[in-house]
């Protein structure tokens, strides 16, 4: 009794303080006032328990106050829950009815308790099964409403409100634990009861934190995203059903123990374990879950589906990249999930004029090969119907009156096959999915299922088509690569054959000339070298660059000389910094790219114009600018044409700005272009400096100038 | 009597040397790049040129070859240039003729048939 007094005394004090503090502030809204009432009701009840523990008496009064205190908490929770929904008379009415029902229930419980009063101890008094069931229902109801409130709390309000829900929810959870224990063992556990005051006292600081965080006294007023989702109803229903199930188990356990004689407690333990096992099995049963969903859909909602949820799930399933299943399996799953089908088969159109089985998911191994003009394919393409095999079997005319339809044997012979969903891409049938029978939906497949499956089928078809197009593009690119590879092989072989055949034909006239023999050997050697290079390139080894440290200023000088000595104008003017700027690159490729840009500039510029090639260092990059005063390019040309592979204003198919940019990217740099029609262009290359720039600069300097 | 001058422009040393051994009736000069080709043109003033298209820096393409073709014909408009190339004939022969080439000769080279083309080119001048 001593601990009980302290425990409930502390609870009394804290709830009283909470109530009084809240009373001193503004009391301008109903939820806040209801929290004050609930806190004070809790304080009064705890106070009477404290008094009863210390001095005895007040038994019935304490029990009645506990029920009233529960009613006050419910009132607060319901008022908060009402704010979560948009204002409407219907909702207000529903909440009023719920509150009235709850009040009647609790008052009824109070009357029942009063009726049972027959003296004896406090615990015996409240441990009557009917009263205990009442307490259990109250605590389950409290948990359910708190869960609803938490789910309905918009994200931005959770920071303020979560402690309130945790506090009140824990209070109800502890009450549930206390009373279910009492219900099972037909007595209230002293320790659990004594701790109850402390537990309730711990809730007060949490409520205080919520108030201090300036929680809003309504939910979702600023949020339009509050709605009664099917998932929420599903969870709530499951939770409620589990609570009711546990109460029945308690009853059963009590009965078994009472009737079991000497084996009573063993039988009770066995029974309880079996019952919990049963609950676990029920929770994990797909069939039960499906049936609950159907029940909820039928009785709580106007439409069978929450279309937003369904659509999000379809997209999520289709785009699960981390899933090890292929897109085609995910496509089957996306459709099957809609009607809880356990599996399916995807049949896709092939280039050979047949529709063939592509992928299956929990479907028996089968090889399907249907001609594209079969009645099934034509029917699906023309009418875009989801075919229900049950309907077809019951009344084939339902379908055949629209057009000829004869289902193939592999489909009709499978008793588990249920629906055929067409995958339409615009007006074209891309394929179809055969879904297996769902345990929940078999009895009522209606227009709503059909419409959703049909529309989802279109979505799936467009995903599949996109995938197929990407694959086709990949193949085309590979093919193009092979073409390009074979083009240069043919080119090189032609050169080699030319060389060798000329050696043979020339030999007829010059075979006695030692100089010719020398030249012929040199030509054959040249051909052998070419063949070796070709082999290296074919093995893919030629793709690796022979990177070496390059003195960029020297390379620019060489390129400018190569582009100018033939008399081509204008001659570019080079300006380099005094410091050597080194990069790591393949000398031949780099020269070719620079020369290409310089030649482009020369082609675009009049002989009287000017070209400036500038080199400087910017941080970790070497910057090369090739600026001309040529005809320039407009933005559209730069955007649409300049960087297109194999595009050239000169009508040739060789190295282009695209290849230059690709190579610069490969070096970790970038190529920018500035241009104005009639004024000129600047091509700017930024290339990473060699990591040992100063060292390699010295080495190259020595190499180039050291031994003169 | 002096032989007519022929300039062979090809980056492949083996082809240049075998053409020199095989072609008859011409005084032959060779070049392996745009720079050298223009130099040789100015030095020797050939009547006929055989020109490869895949020259550095664009050995895998044809841009440098066509640039040289334009450069040679700009400097010597009556020049007979025979484009000798292993590149795609369907694409490049018409283009070569558009650019002013005398003829497109597809590789591999057969000396006797190339000789006929060269003789025809010479006859066209005379």
PDB file of N, CA and C in Angstrom, chain B residues 22-82:
ATOM      1  N   UNK B  22      56.151   0.646-110.246  1.00  0.00           N
ATOM      2  CA  UNK B  22      55.199   0.072-111.200  1.00  0.00           C
ATOM      3  C   UNK B  22      54.767   1.020-112.312  1.00  0.00           C
ATOM      4  N   UNK B  23      54.563   2.298-111.977  1.00  0.00           N
ATOM      5  CA  UNK B  23      54.010   3.233-112.981  1.00  0.00           C
ATOM      6  C   UNK B  23      55.098   3.646-113.980  1.00  0.00           C
ATOM      7  N   UNK B  24      54.691   3.609-115.260  1.00  0.00           N
ATOM      8  CA  UNK B  24      55.648   3.931-116.319  1.00  0.00           C
ATOM      9  C   UNK B  24      55.242   5.211-117.043  1.00  0.00           C
ATOM     10  N   UNK B  25      56.218   5.860-117.605  1.00  0.00           N
ATOM     11  CA  UNK B  25      55.962   7.024-118.455  1.00  0.00           C
ATOM     12  C   UNK B  25      55.823   8.318-117.697  1.00  0.00           C
ATOM     13  N   UNK B  26      56.115   8.338-116.393  1.00  0.00           N
ATOM     14  CA  UNK B  26      56.001   9.566-115.615  1.00  0.00           C
ATOM     15  C   UNK B  26      57.274   9.823-114.822  1.00  0.00           C
ATOM     16  N   UNK B  27      57.524  11.074-114.605  1.00  0.00           N
ATOM     17  CA  UNK B  27      58.576  11.469-113.676  1.00  0.00           C
ATOM     18  C   UNK B  27      57.858  11.652-112.323  1.00  0.00           C
ATOM     19  N   UNK B  28      58.209  10.813-111.349  1.00  0.00           N
ATOM     20  CA  UNK B  28      57.363  10.722-110.143  1.00  0.00           C
ATOM     21  C   UNK B  28      57.957  11.428-108.934  1.00  0.00           C
ATOM     22  N   UNK B  29      57.124  12.236-108.290  1.00  0.00           N
ATOM     23  CA  UNK B  29      57.470  12.809-106.973  1.00  0.00           C
ATOM     24  C   UNK B  29      56.455  12.261-105.961  1.00  0.00           C
ATOM     25  N   UNK B  30      56.824  12.229-104.669  1.00  0.00           N
ATOM     26  CA  UNK B  30      55.876  11.695-103.656  1.00  0.00           C
ATOM     27  C   UNK B  30      55.751  12.660-102.480  1.00  0.00           C
ATOM     28  N   UNK B  31      54.629  12.518-101.774  1.00  0.00           N
ATOM     29  CA  UNK B  31      54.399  13.315-100.557  1.00  0.00           C
ATOM     30  C   UNK B  31      53.543  12.493 -99.600  1.00  0.00           C
ATOM     31  N   UNK B  32      53.725  12.721 -98.291  1.00  0.00           N
ATOM     32  CA  UNK B  32      52.965  11.930 -97.301  1.00  0.00           C
ATOM     33  C   UNK B  32      52.009  12.795 -96.471  1.00  0.00           C
ATOM     34  N   UNK B  33      51.943  14.107 -96.767  1.00  0.00           N
ATOM     35  CA  UNK B  33      51.077  14.987 -95.959  1.00  0.00           C
ATOM     36  C   UNK B  33      50.668  16.190 -96.795  1.00  0.00           C
ATOM     37  N   UNK B  34      49.757  16.974 -96.233  1.00  0.00           N
ATOM     38  CA  UNK B  34      49.299  18.172 -96.918  1.00  0.00           C
ATOM     39  C   UNK B  34      50.490  19.122 -97.172  1.00  0.00           C
ATOM     40  N   UNK B  35      51.274  19.292 -96.117  1.00  0.00           N
ATOM     41  CA  UNK B  35      52.408  20.208 -96.190  1.00  0.00           C
ATOM     42  C   UNK B  35      53.344  19.828 -97.345  1.00  0.00           C
ATOM     43  N   UNK B  36      53.701  18.521 -97.371  1.00  0.00           N
ATOM     44  CA  UNK B  36      54.632  18.069 -98.422  1.00  0.00           C
ATOM     45  C   UNK B  36      53.987  18.097 -99.797  1.00  0.00           C
ATOM     46  N   UNK B  37      52.705  17.777 -99.843  1.00  0.00           N
ATOM     47  CA  UNK B  37      52.021  17.751-101.140  1.00  0.00           C
ATOM     48  C   UNK B  37      52.058  19.139-101.774  1.00  0.00           C
ATOM     49  N   UNK B  38      51.778  20.155-100.978  1.00  0.00           N
ATOM     50  CA  UNK B  38      51.758  21.517-101.539  1.00  0.00           C
ATOM     51  C   UNK B  38      53.181  21.961-101.921  1.00  0.00           C
ATOM     52  N   UNK B  39      54.129  21.563-101.096  1.00  0.00           N
ATOM     53  CA  UNK B  39      55.541  21.866-101.420  1.00  0.00           C
ATOM     54  C   UNK B  39      55.926  21.265-102.778  1.00  0.00           C
ATOM     55  N   UNK B  40      55.608  19.960-102.921  1.00  0.00           N
ATOM     56  CA  UNK B  40      55.978  19.248-104.155  1.00  0.00           C
ATOM     57  C   UNK B  40      55.233  19.823-105.354  1.00  0.00           C
ATOM     58  N   UNK B  41      53.997  20.233-105.120  1.00  0.00           N
ATOM     59  CA  UNK B  41      53.211  20.830-106.201  1.00  0.00           C
ATOM     60  C   UNK B  41      53.909  22.097-106.699  1.00  0.00           C
ATOM     61  N   UNK B  42      54.332  22.912-105.729  1.00  0.00           N
ATOM     62  CA  UNK B  42      54.962  24.175-106.100  1.00  0.00           C
ATOM     63  C   UNK B  42      56.337  23.940-106.736  1.00  0.00           C
ATOM     64  N   UNK B  43      57.043  22.895-106.267  1.00  0.00           N
ATOM     65  CA  UNK B  43      58.387  22.608-106.791  1.00  0.00           C
ATOM     66  C   UNK B  43      58.323  21.982-108.187  1.00  0.00           C
ATOM     67  N   UNK B  44      57.492  20.943-108.327  1.00  0.00           N
ATOM     68  CA  UNK B  44      57.517  20.144-109.564  1.00  0.00           C
ATOM     69  C   UNK B  44      56.418  20.481-110.553  1.00  0.00           C
ATOM     70  N   UNK B  45      55.388  21.137-110.083  1.00  0.00           N
ATOM     71  CA  UNK B  45      54.223  21.461-110.925  1.00  0.00           C
ATOM     72  C   UNK B  45      53.792  20.266-111.778  1.00  0.00           C
ATOM     73  N   UNK B  46      53.377  19.168-111.126  1.00  0.00           N
ATOM     74  CA  UNK B  46      52.954  17.966-111.865  1.00  0.00           C
ATOM     75  C   UNK B  46      51.671  18.233-112.653  1.00  0.00           C
ATOM     76  N   UNK B  47      51.453  17.374-113.677  1.00  0.00           N
ATOM     77  CA  UNK B  47      50.198  17.472-114.439  1.00  0.00           C
ATOM     78  C   UNK B  47      49.129  16.586-113.809  1.00  0.00           C
ATOM     79  N   UNK B  48      49.617  15.469-113.216  1.00  0.00           N
ATOM     80  CA  UNK B  48      48.679  14.491-112.639  1.00  0.00           C
ATOM     81  C   UNK B  48      49.085  14.193-111.183  1.00  0.00           C
ATOM     82  N   UNK B  49      48.062  13.971-110.346  1.00  0.00           N
ATOM     83  CA  UNK B  49      48.306  13.613-108.937  1.00  0.00           C
ATOM     84  C   UNK B  49      47.467  12.393-108.586  1.00  0.00           C
ATOM     85  N   UNK B  50      48.073  11.436-107.880  1.00  0.00           N
ATOM     86  CA  UNK B  50      47.221  10.399-107.244  1.00  0.00           C
ATOM     87  C   UNK B  50      47.167  10.762-105.764  1.00  0.00           C
ATOM     88  N   UNK B  51      45.952  10.792-105.246  1.00  0.00           N
ATOM     89  CA  UNK B  51      45.765  11.295-103.874  1.00  0.00           C
ATOM     90  C   UNK B  51      44.992  10.300-103.015  1.00  0.00           C
ATOM     91  N   UNK B  52      45.601   9.885-101.916  1.00  0.00           N
ATOM     92  CA  UNK B  52      44.900   9.044-100.924  1.00  0.00           C
ATOM     93  C   UNK B  52      44.010   9.973-100.080  1.00  0.00           C
ATOM     94  N   UNK B  53      42.898   9.454 -99.558  1.00  0.00           N
ATOM     95  CA  UNK B  53      42.032  10.328 -98.741  1.00  0.00           C
ATOM     96  C   UNK B  53      42.361  10.239 -97.248  1.00  0.00           C
ATOM     97  N   UNK B  54      42.761   9.057 -96.789  1.00  0.00           N
ATOM     98  CA  UNK B  54      43.015   8.881 -95.347  1.00  0.00           C
ATOM     99  C   UNK B  54      44.410   9.300 -94.964  1.00  0.00           C
ATOM    100  N   UNK B  55      44.578  10.597 -94.774  1.00  0.00           N
ATOM    101  CA  UNK B  55      45.908  11.122 -94.442  1.00  0.00           C
ATOM    102  C   UNK B  55      45.886  11.765 -93.061  1.00  0.00           C
ATOM    103  N   UNK B  56      47.056  11.844 -92.420  1.00  0.00           N
ATOM    104  CA  UNK B  56      47.071  12.453 -91.096  1.00  0.00           C
ATOM    105  C   UNK B  56      46.682  13.934 -91.132  1.00  0.00           C
ATOM    106  N   UNK B  57      45.970  14.466 -90.183  1.00  0.00           N
ATOM    107  CA  UNK B  57      45.674  13.815 -88.898  1.00  0.00           C
ATOM    108  C   UNK B  57      44.436  12.924 -88.908  1.00  0.00           C
ATOM    109  N   UNK B  58      43.754  12.781 -90.065  1.00  0.00           N
ATOM    110  CA  UNK B  58      42.511  12.007 -90.075  1.00  0.00           C
ATOM    111  C   UNK B  58      42.700  10.742 -90.891  1.00  0.00           C
ATOM    112  N   UNK B  59      43.536   9.831 -90.365  1.00  0.00           N
ATOM    113  CA  UNK B  59      43.867   8.639 -91.154  1.00  0.00           C
ATOM    114  C   UNK B  59      42.684   7.689 -91.304  1.00  0.00           C
ATOM    115  N   UNK B  60      41.746   7.725 -90.346  1.00  0.00           N
ATOM    116  CA  UNK B  60      40.589   6.827 -90.436  1.00  0.00           C
ATOM    117  C   UNK B  60      39.434   7.454 -91.216  1.00  0.00           C
ATOM    118  N   UNK B  61      39.550   8.715 -91.533  1.00  0.00           N
ATOM    119  CA  UNK B  61      38.462   9.390 -92.249  1.00  0.00           C
ATOM    120  C   UNK B  61      38.925   9.892 -93.599  1.00  0.00           C
ATOM    121  N   UNK B  62      38.227  10.904 -94.084  1.00  0.00           N
ATOM    122  CA  UNK B  62      38.553  11.403 -95.422  1.00  0.00           C
ATOM    123  C   UNK B  62      38.718  12.924 -95.430  1.00  0.00           C
ATOM    124  N   UNK B  63      38.580  13.550 -94.276  1.00  0.00           N
ATOM    125  CA  UNK B  63      38.539  15.017 -94.263  1.00  0.00           C
ATOM    126  C   UNK B  63      39.850  15.630 -94.759  1.00  0.00           C
ATOM    127  N   UNK B  64      40.966  15.049 -94.315  1.00  0.00           N
ATOM    128  CA  UNK B  64      42.258  15.627 -94.721  1.00  0.00           C
ATOM    129  C   UNK B  64      42.470  15.454 -96.226  1.00  0.00           C
ATOM    130  N   UNK B  65      42.081  14.283 -96.753  1.00  0.00           N
ATOM    131  CA  UNK B  65      42.237  14.030 -98.186  1.00  0.00           C
ATOM    132  C   UNK B  65      41.466  15.050 -99.016  1.00  0.00           C
ATOM    133  N   UNK B  66      40.212  15.289 -98.619  1.00  0.00           N
ATOM    134  CA  UNK B  66      39.408  16.256 -99.374  1.00  0.00           C
ATOM    135  C   UNK B  66      39.957  17.683 -99.223  1.00  0.00           C
ATOM    136  N   UNK B  67      40.481  17.980 -98.025  1.00  0.00           N
ATOM    137  CA  UNK B  67      41.067  19.318 -97.826  1.00  0.00           C
ATOM    138  C   UNK B  67      42.253  19.508 -98.763  1.00  0.00           C
ATOM    139  N   UNK B  68      43.078  18.452 -98.888  1.00  0.00           N
ATOM    140  CA  UNK B  68      44.256  18.550 -99.765  1.00  0.00           C
ATOM    141  C   UNK B  68      43.806  18.691-101.225  1.00  0.00           C
ATOM    142  N   UNK B  69      42.758  17.898-101.583  1.00  0.00           N
ATOM    143  CA  UNK B  69      42.231  17.983-102.950  1.00  0.00           C
ATOM    144  C   UNK B  69      41.852  19.438-103.265  1.00  0.00           C
ATOM    145  N   UNK B  70      41.112  20.057-102.320  1.00  0.00           N
ATOM    146  CA  UNK B  70      40.697  21.451-102.530  1.00  0.00           C
ATOM    147  C   UNK B  70      41.920  22.366-102.643  1.00  0.00           C
ATOM    148  N   UNK B  71      42.888  22.132-101.743  1.00  0.00           N
ATOM    149  CA  UNK B  71      44.071  23.003-101.710  1.00  0.00           C
ATOM    150  C   UNK B  71      44.858  22.891-103.019  1.00  0.00           C
ATOM    151  N   UNK B  72      45.015  21.664-103.549  1.00  0.00           N
ATOM    152  CA  UNK B  72      45.784  21.459-104.787  1.00  0.00           C
ATOM    153  C   UNK B  72      45.090  22.122-105.970  1.00  0.00           C
ATOM    154  N   UNK B  73      43.753  21.900-106.049  1.00  0.00           N
ATOM    155  CA  UNK B  73      43.024  22.437-107.198  1.00  0.00           C
ATOM    156  C   UNK B  73      42.918  23.971-107.135  1.00  0.00           C
ATOM    157  N   UNK B  74      42.923  24.514-105.911  1.00  0.00           N
ATOM    158  CA  UNK B  74      42.909  25.974-105.785  1.00  0.00           C
ATOM    159  C   UNK B  74      44.213  26.549-106.345  1.00  0.00           C
ATOM    160  N   UNK B  75      45.304  25.849-106.045  1.00  0.00           N
ATOM    161  CA  UNK B  75      46.597  26.354-106.497  1.00  0.00           C
ATOM    162  C   UNK B  75      46.845  26.084-107.986  1.00  0.00           C
ATOM    163  N   UNK B  76      46.330  24.963-108.466  1.00  0.00           N
ATOM    164  CA  UNK B  76      46.577  24.606-109.873  1.00  0.00           C
ATOM    165  C   UNK B  76      45.280  24.051-110.471  1.00  0.00           C
ATOM    166  N   UNK B  77      44.397  24.936-110.933  1.00  0.00           N
ATOM    167  CA  UNK B  77      43.048  24.511-111.317  1.00  0.00           C
ATOM    168  C   UNK B  77      42.989  23.440-112.419  1.00  0.00           C
ATOM    169  N   UNK B  78      43.939  23.373-113.304  1.00  0.00           N
ATOM    170  CA  UNK B  78      43.854  22.380-114.388  1.00  0.00           C
ATOM    171  C   UNK B  78      44.401  21.019-114.017  1.00  0.00           C
ATOM    172  N   UNK B  79      44.830  20.875-112.801  1.00  0.00           N
ATOM    173  CA  UNK B  79      45.467  19.640-112.328  1.00  0.00           C
ATOM    174  C   UNK B  79      44.509  18.444-112.415  1.00  0.00           C
ATOM    175  N   UNK B  80      45.029  17.303-112.900  1.00  0.00           N
ATOM    176  CA  UNK B  80      44.202  16.090-112.941  1.00  0.00           C
ATOM    177  C   UNK B  80      44.508  15.267-111.681  1.00  0.00           C
ATOM    178  N   UNK B  81      43.558  15.253-110.764  1.00  0.00           N
ATOM    179  CA  UNK B  81      43.777  14.521-109.507  1.00  0.00           C
ATOM    180  C   UNK B  81      42.972  13.224-109.536  1.00  0.00           C
ATOM    181  N   UNK B  82      43.679  12.123-109.387  1.00  0.00           N
ATOM    182  CA  UNK B  82      42.995  10.821-109.309  1.00  0.00           C
ATOM    183  C   UNK B  82      42.979  10.425-107.831  1.00  0.00           C
TER     184      UNK B  82
END
